[in-house]
Tab-separated table of C-alpha atoms in Angstrom:
chain	number	residue	atom	x	y	z
Z	1	MET	CA	1.747	-11.862	9.236
Z	2	VAL	CA	0.413	-12.375	5.755
Z	3	LYS	CA	0.009	-15.659	4.252
Z	4	ILE	CA	-0.522	-16.594	0.569
Z	5	ASN	CA	-1.651	-19.634	-1.077
Z	6	VAL	CA	0.793	-21.124	-3.676
Z	7	LEU	CA	-0.308	-24.605	-5.110
Z	8	ASP	CA	-2.570	-25.380	-2.219
Z	9	LYS	CA	0.465	-24.681	-0.051
Z	10	GLU	CA	0.131	-21.861	2.671
Z	11	ILE	CA	3.179	-19.813	2.651
Z	12	THR	CA	3.626	-17.118	5.407
Z	13	LEU	CA	5.068	-13.736	4.743
Z	14	TYR	CA	6.966	-11.350	7.261
Z	15	THR	CA	8.109	-7.672	6.955
Z	16	ARG	CA	11.283	-6.630	8.569
Z	17	GLY	CA	11.800	-3.036	8.270
Z	18	ASN	CA	10.886	-2.322	4.893
Z	19	GLU	CA	11.748	-5.718	3.503
Z	20	ASP	CA	9.808	-8.644	2.695
Z	21	TYR	CA	10.867	-11.996	4.216
Z	22	ILE	CA	9.268	-15.327	3.105
Z	23	CYS	CA	9.086	-18.531	5.282
Z	24	ILE	CA	11.322	-21.101	3.798
Z	25	THR	CA	10.193	-23.537	6.282
Z	26	ASP	CA	6.644	-23.572	4.626
Z	27	ILE	CA	8.307	-24.057	1.184
Z	28	ALA	CA	10.444	-26.735	2.499
Z	29	LYS	CA	7.296	-28.662	3.401
Z	30	VAL	CA	6.401	-29.151	-0.600
Z	31	LYS	CA	9.602	-31.584	-0.497
Z	32	ASN	CA	8.901	-33.128	2.928
Z	33	ALA	CA	6.956	-31.593	5.802
Z	34	GLN	CA	8.569	-33.848	8.377
Z	35	THR	CA	11.953	-32.703	7.708
Z	36	THR	CA	12.033	-28.985	6.942
Z	37	GLY	CA	15.289	-28.401	9.069
Z	38	LEU	CA	17.365	-30.898	7.269
Z	39	ILE	CA	16.095	-29.670	3.710
Z	40	ILE	CA	17.056	-26.006	4.526
Z	41	SER	CA	20.495	-27.199	5.914
Z	42	HIS	CA	20.943	-29.392	2.981
Z	43	TRP	CA	20.380	-26.448	0.554
Z	44	LEU	CA	22.465	-24.043	2.857
Z	45	SER	CA	25.168	-26.481	2.786
Z	46	THR	CA	25.717	-26.367	-1.086
Z	47	ARG	CA	28.857	-24.209	-2.414
Z	48	PHE	CA	26.243	-22.421	-4.950
Z	49	THR	CA	24.233	-21.605	-2.095
Z	50	VAL	CA	27.400	-20.339	0.155
Z	51	GLU	CA	28.397	-18.212	-2.714
Z	52	PHE	CA	24.822	-16.917	-3.577
Z	53	MET	CA	24.351	-15.961	0.218
Z	54	GLY	CA	27.729	-14.433	0.583
Z	55	VAL	CA	27.184	-12.192	-2.623
Z	56	TRP	CA	23.810	-11.247	-1.235
Z	57	GLU	CA	25.121	-10.232	2.005
Z	58	LYS	CA	28.056	-8.092	0.885
Z	59	ILE	CA	25.393	-6.074	-1.220
Z	60	HIS	CA	22.875	-5.526	1.590
Z	61	ASN	CA	24.767	-6.085	4.834
Z	62	PRO	CA	27.776	-3.678	5.958
Z	63	ASP	CA	28.244	-5.660	9.206
Z	64	PHE	CA	28.742	-8.917	7.292
Z	65	ASN	CA	31.757	-10.955	8.450
Z	66	VAL	CA	33.513	-11.355	5.311
Z	67	THR	CA	36.393	-13.342	6.993
Z	68	GLU	CA	34.256	-16.017	8.348
Z	69	PHE	CA	32.369	-16.151	5.208
Z	70	SER	CA	35.530	-16.952	3.378
Z	71	ASN	CA	36.228	-19.725	5.811
Z	72	ILE	CA	32.858	-21.350	5.134
Z	73	LYS	CA	33.116	-21.096	1.412
Z	74	ASN	CA	36.540	-22.851	1.596
Z	75	GLU	CA	34.939	-25.799	3.382
Z	76	SER	CA	31.746	-25.774	1.339
Z	77	GLY	CA	31.387	-28.633	-1.117
Z	78	SER	CA	33.886	-30.930	0.978
Z	79	ASN	CA	32.730	-34.325	2.049
Z	80	GLY	CA	30.726	-34.042	5.288
Z	81	PHE	CA	30.343	-30.384	5.024
Z	82	VAL	CA	27.214	-29.341	6.926
Z	83	LEU	CA	26.023	-25.608	7.594
Z	84	THR	CA	22.831	-24.809	9.453
Z	85	VAL	CA	21.043	-21.418	9.654
Z	86	LYS	CA	22.236	-20.868	13.210
Z	87	GLN	CA	25.683	-21.444	12.520
Z	88	TRP	CA	25.810	-19.187	9.140
Z	89	VAL	CA	24.047	-16.332	11.172
Z	90	GLU	CA	26.246	-16.434	14.166
Z	91	LYS	CA	29.369	-16.719	12.370
Z	92	THR	CA	28.835	-14.102	9.580
Z	93	ARG	CA	26.191	-11.654	11.272
Z	94	ALA	CA	24.037	-12.514	8.175
Z	95	ILE	CA	20.832	-10.630	7.886
Z	96	GLY	CA	19.364	-12.378	4.715
Z	97	ILE	CA	18.044	-15.278	6.745
Z	98	ILE	CA	16.455	-15.438	10.252
Z	99	SER	CA	14.864	-17.997	12.583
Z	100	LYS	CA	11.633	-16.886	14.386
Z	101	PRO	CA	10.229	-18.659	17.183
Z	102	GLY	CA	6.556	-18.709	18.569
Z	103	ARG	CA	3.167	-19.126	16.701
Z	104	TYR	CA	4.677	-18.071	13.270
Z	105	GLY	CA	7.801	-19.535	13.936
Z	106	GLY	CA	10.237	-21.010	11.173
Z	107	THR	CA	13.088	-20.005	9.220
Z	108	TYR	CA	12.395	-16.939	7.105
Z	109	ALA	CA	14.645	-15.683	4.268
Z	110	HIS	CA	14.604	-12.438	2.282
Z	111	LYS	CA	12.236	-12.741	-0.749
Z	112	ASP	CA	15.674	-12.903	-3.145
Z	113	ILE	CA	16.946	-15.826	-1.135
Z	114	ALA	CA	13.480	-17.423	-0.635
Z	115	PHE	CA	13.109	-17.438	-4.215
Z	116	GLU	CA	16.348	-19.189	-5.067
Z	117	PHE	CA	15.344	-21.586	-2.240
Z	118	ALA	CA	12.073	-22.419	-3.928
Z	119	SER	CA	13.571	-22.907	-7.357
Z	120	TRP	CA	15.847	-25.426	-5.629
Z	121	ILE	CA	12.682	-27.064	-4.311
Z	122	SER	CA	10.869	-26.923	-7.537
Z	123	VAL	CA	11.053	-24.497	-10.513
Z	124	GLU	CA	7.224	-24.851	-11.144
Z	125	PHE	CA	6.727	-23.902	-7.419
Z	126	LYS	CA	9.078	-21.004	-7.652
Z	127	LEU	CA	7.207	-19.691	-10.568
Z	128	TYR	CA	3.853	-19.860	-8.872
Z	129	LEU	CA	5.372	-18.313	-5.731
Z	130	ILE	CA	6.541	-15.360	-7.508
Z	131	LYS	CA	3.130	-14.840	-9.209
Z	132	GLU	CA	1.094	-14.895	-5.969
Z	133	PHE	CA	3.690	-12.748	-4.076
Z	134	GLN	CA	3.493	-10.135	-6.894
Z	135	ARG	CA	-0.169	-10.430	-6.970
Z	136	LEU	CA	-0.196	-9.645	-3.266
Z	137	LYS	CA	2.265	-6.649	-3.774
Z	138	ASP	CA	-0.371	-5.255	-6.241
Z	139	GLU	CA	-3.119	-5.401	-3.938
Z	140	GLU	CA	-1.148	-3.592	-1.159
Z	141	LEU	CA	-0.144	-0.943	-3.643
Z	142	LYS	CA	-3.860	-0.313	-4.934
Z	143	GLN	CA	-4.826	-0.166	-1.295
Z	144	LEU	CA	-1.888	2.330	-0.594
Z	145	GLY	CA	-3.457	4.235	-3.366
Z	146	TRP	CA	-6.806	4.283	-1.981
Z	147	ASP	CA	-5.525	5.497	1.339
Z	148	ILE	CA	-3.789	8.311	-0.489
Z	149	LYS	CA	-6.894	9.147	-2.366
Z	150	ARG	CA	-9.063	9.240	1.151
Z	151	ASN	CA	-6.165	10.968	3.166
Z	152	LEU	CA	-6.063	13.742	0.461
Z	153	ALA	CA	-9.585	14.503	0.529
Z	154	LYS	CA	-9.319	14.962	4.336
Z	155	ILE	CA	-6.332	17.214	4.210
Z	156	ASN	CA	-8.401	20.395	4.433
Z	157	TYR	CA	-11.641	18.742	6.302
Z	158	ARG	CA	-10.724	20.281	9.641
Z	159	ILE	CA	-10.289	23.824	8.141
Z	160	HIS	CA	-13.579	23.451	6.195
Z	161	THR	CA	-15.764	22.322	9.381
Z	162	ASP	CA	-14.312	24.777	11.691
Z	163	ALA	CA	-15.315	27.535	9.213
Z	164	ILE	CA	-18.810	25.939	8.995
Z	165	LYS	CA	-18.899	25.840	12.917
Z	166	LYS	CA	-17.653	29.076	13.666
Z	167	ASN	CA	-20.047	31.085	10.778
Z	168	LEU	CA	-22.976	28.842	9.610
Z	169	ILE	CA	-24.010	27.184	12.939
Z	170	PRO	CA	-25.515	28.996	15.665
Z	171	PRO	CA	-25.069	27.684	19.142
Z	172	GLU	CA	-29.075	26.880	19.673
Z	173	LEU	CA	-29.037	24.343	16.812
Z	174	SER	CA	-29.791	20.507	17.933
Z	175	PRO	CA	-27.018	18.060	16.743
Z	176	GLY	CA	-29.341	16.884	13.795
Z	177	GLN	CA	-29.529	20.481	12.708
Z	178	ILE	CA	-25.829	20.874	12.750
Z	179	ASN	CA	-25.162	17.590	10.902
Z	180	PHE	CA	-27.619	18.785	8.109
Z	181	VAL	CA	-25.571	22.012	7.870
Z	182	TYR	CA	-22.343	20.106	7.445
Z	183	ALA	CA	-23.908	17.747	4.924
Z	184	LEU	CA	-25.283	20.586	3.043
Z	185	GLU	CA	-21.999	22.547	2.932
Z	186	ALA	CA	-20.467	19.065	1.697
Z	187	ASP	CA	-22.779	18.951	-1.023
Z	188	VAL	CA	-21.906	22.460	-2.059
Z	189	LEU	CA	-18.528	20.944	-2.831
Z	190	ASN	CA	-19.920	17.972	-4.640
Z	191	VAL	CA	-22.095	19.901	-6.956
Z	192	ALA	CA	-19.359	22.348	-7.728
Z	193	LEU	CA	-16.984	19.341	-8.511
Z	194	PHE	CA	-19.077	16.488	-9.371
Z	195	GLY	CA	-22.271	18.267	-10.796
Z	196	LYS	CA	-24.543	16.413	-8.298
Z	197	THR	CA	-25.170	15.761	-4.455
Z	198	ALA	CA	-24.159	12.636	-2.602
Z	199	LYS	CA	-27.908	11.629	-2.644
Z	200	GLN	CA	-28.251	11.824	-6.204
Z	201	TRP	CA	-24.836	9.747	-6.890
Z	202	ARG	CA	-26.129	7.378	-4.600
Z	203	ASP	CA	-29.701	7.110	-6.309
Z	204	GLU	CA	-27.824	6.736	-9.840
Z	205	ASN	CA	-25.550	3.728	-8.371
Z	206	PRO	CA	-27.739	1.888	-5.911
Z	207	GLY	CA	-25.428	-1.241	-6.141
Z	208	GLN	CA	-22.028	0.420	-5.555
Z	209	LYS	CA	-20.422	0.464	-2.015
Z	210	GLY	CA	-18.916	3.773	-0.651
Z	211	ASN	CA	-19.929	7.102	-1.724
Z	212	ILE	CA	-19.276	10.012	-4.417
Z	213	ARG	CA	-15.966	10.722	-3.206
Z	214	ASP	CA	-14.915	7.101	-2.831
Z	215	ASP	CA	-15.577	6.784	-6.248
Z	216	ALA	CA	-13.507	10.048	-7.448
Z	217	ASN	CA	-9.929	9.737	-9.168
Z	218	ILE	CA	-6.934	11.361	-7.668
Z	219	SER	CA	-7.322	14.576	-10.032
Z	220	GLN	CA	-10.884	15.033	-8.447
Z	221	LEU	CA	-9.664	14.608	-5.049
Z	222	VAL	CA	-6.742	16.946	-5.369
Z	223	CYS	CA	-9.325	19.576	-6.458
Z	224	LEU	CA	-11.656	18.452	-3.748
Z	225	SER	CA	-9.108	19.292	-1.148
Z	226	ASN	CA	-8.236	22.744	-2.696
Z	227	LEU	CA	-12.140	23.553	-2.926
Z	228	GLU	CA	-12.532	22.488	0.705
Z	229	ASN	CA	-9.873	25.152	1.659
Z	230	LEU	CA	-11.154	27.832	-0.692
Z	231	ASN	CA	-14.978	27.295	0.511
Z	232	ALA	CA	-13.889	27.719	4.126
Z	233	LEU	CA	-12.039	31.051	3.042
Z	234	PHE	CA	-15.277	32.050	1.270
Z	235	ILE	CA	-17.338	31.286	4.362
Z	236	ASN	CA	-15.092	33.391	6.535
Z	237	GLU	CA	-15.715	36.222	4.172
Z	238	GLY	CA	-19.191	36.114	4.461
Z	239	LEU	CA	-20.306	35.066	0.960
Z	240	THR	CA	-23.662	33.677	0.576
Z	241	GLN	CA	-24.017	29.588	-0.465
Z	242	LYS	CA	-25.261	30.741	-3.978
Z	243	GLU	CA	-21.997	32.818	-4.786
Z	244	ARG	CA	-19.709	30.232	-3.145
Z	245	LEU	CA	-21.013	27.753	-5.355
Z	246	LYS	CA	-20.738	29.655	-8.376
Z	247	ARG	CA	-17.114	30.527	-7.576
Z	248	LEU	CA	-16.113	26.991	-6.668
Z	249	ASN	CA	-17.527	25.437	-9.808
Z	250	THR	CA	-15.370	27.842	-11.922
Z	251	ILE	CA	-12.204	27.327	-10.034
Z	252	ALA	CA	-13.068	23.521	-10.116
Z	253	ILE	CA	-13.344	23.494	-13.943
Z	254	GLU	CA	-10.228	25.606	-14.279
Z	255	GLN	CA	-8.299	23.334	-11.968
Z	256	MET	CA	-9.417	20.130	-13.545
Z	257	LYS	CA	-8.388	21.319	-16.852
Z	258	LEU	CA	-4.614	21.464	-15.356
Z	259	LEU	CA	-4.910	18.429	-13.232
Z	260	VAL	CA	-5.829	15.913	-15.986
Z	261	ILE	CA	-2.676	16.878	-17.915
Z	262	ASP	CA	-0.482	16.955	-14.780
Z	263	HIS	CA	2.334	14.359	-15.211
Z	264	GLY	CA	2.846	13.876	-11.481
Z	265	ILE	CA	-0.695	13.321	-10.985
Z	266	GLN	CA	-1.014	10.974	-13.738
Z	267	LYS	CA	2.042	8.951	-12.014
Z	268	LEU	CA	-0.089	8.790	-8.901
Z	269	GLU	CA	-3.281	7.733	-11.009
Z	270	ASP	CA	-1.167	4.966	-12.704
Z	271	THR	CA	0.318	3.544	-9.124
Z	272	ASN	CA	-3.246	3.654	-7.963
Z	273	ASN	CA	-4.640	1.746	-10.740
Z	274	GLY	CA	-1.586	-0.680	-10.703
Z	275	THR	CA	-0.232	0.171	-13.908
Z	276	ALA	CA	2.879	1.808	-13.043
Z	277	SER	CA	6.094	0.955	-14.804
């Protein structure tokens, strides 16, 4: 469960499958925290809401009971008509609105429906809700992009370290010496691509979190992944570190020339930076 703050009100979000649901019980508290169930039922009982919910379910729910929906629609708007969430779900097999028990219990609605409910409660609140919801989605997208970057750099990591272990580390070395060799080979890649070692980058960026590879862009990490694979191949072929560094640097220059103009990479960069259209 994730929470966002909208005009000093805490709103809970819930992911069901790949869809986002918003707690409309929390939204109803904007109007009256003591009668949230009645508020939701009152909204659900209006003819406009029934029609809106029916159209939404027809679009998204192949199991929607259209016959029962028609009966409810015909009754809506009449004097004394009352519709609860439980009745709506049981009669129509609706999926757009659900009730959850437990610690984060309450009535949750798909974001499309929740925004409509929020508009009924307060137009101002709805606009701020959409703004905060979108801010959260943008943050999640940035985090996803960061994960892609990190995972991309690790694609050939095992191949690279296995080649180092097999060809460059004699069995008698201590764990500390082994770690030194791994770090040394990592810096072969760093120098070939970035023109500096990890330590040089840290010295140049004393206040920055992470390391030289965390600071890399998508194009650089695609290239780095390729260089790891190639360095493993060169190690297995018995090339010296000097020869490998020279070759890797030449390859890095050529690959980066291509990657910086690649449209697919550019789209991934835009997604990571939150600028995708």
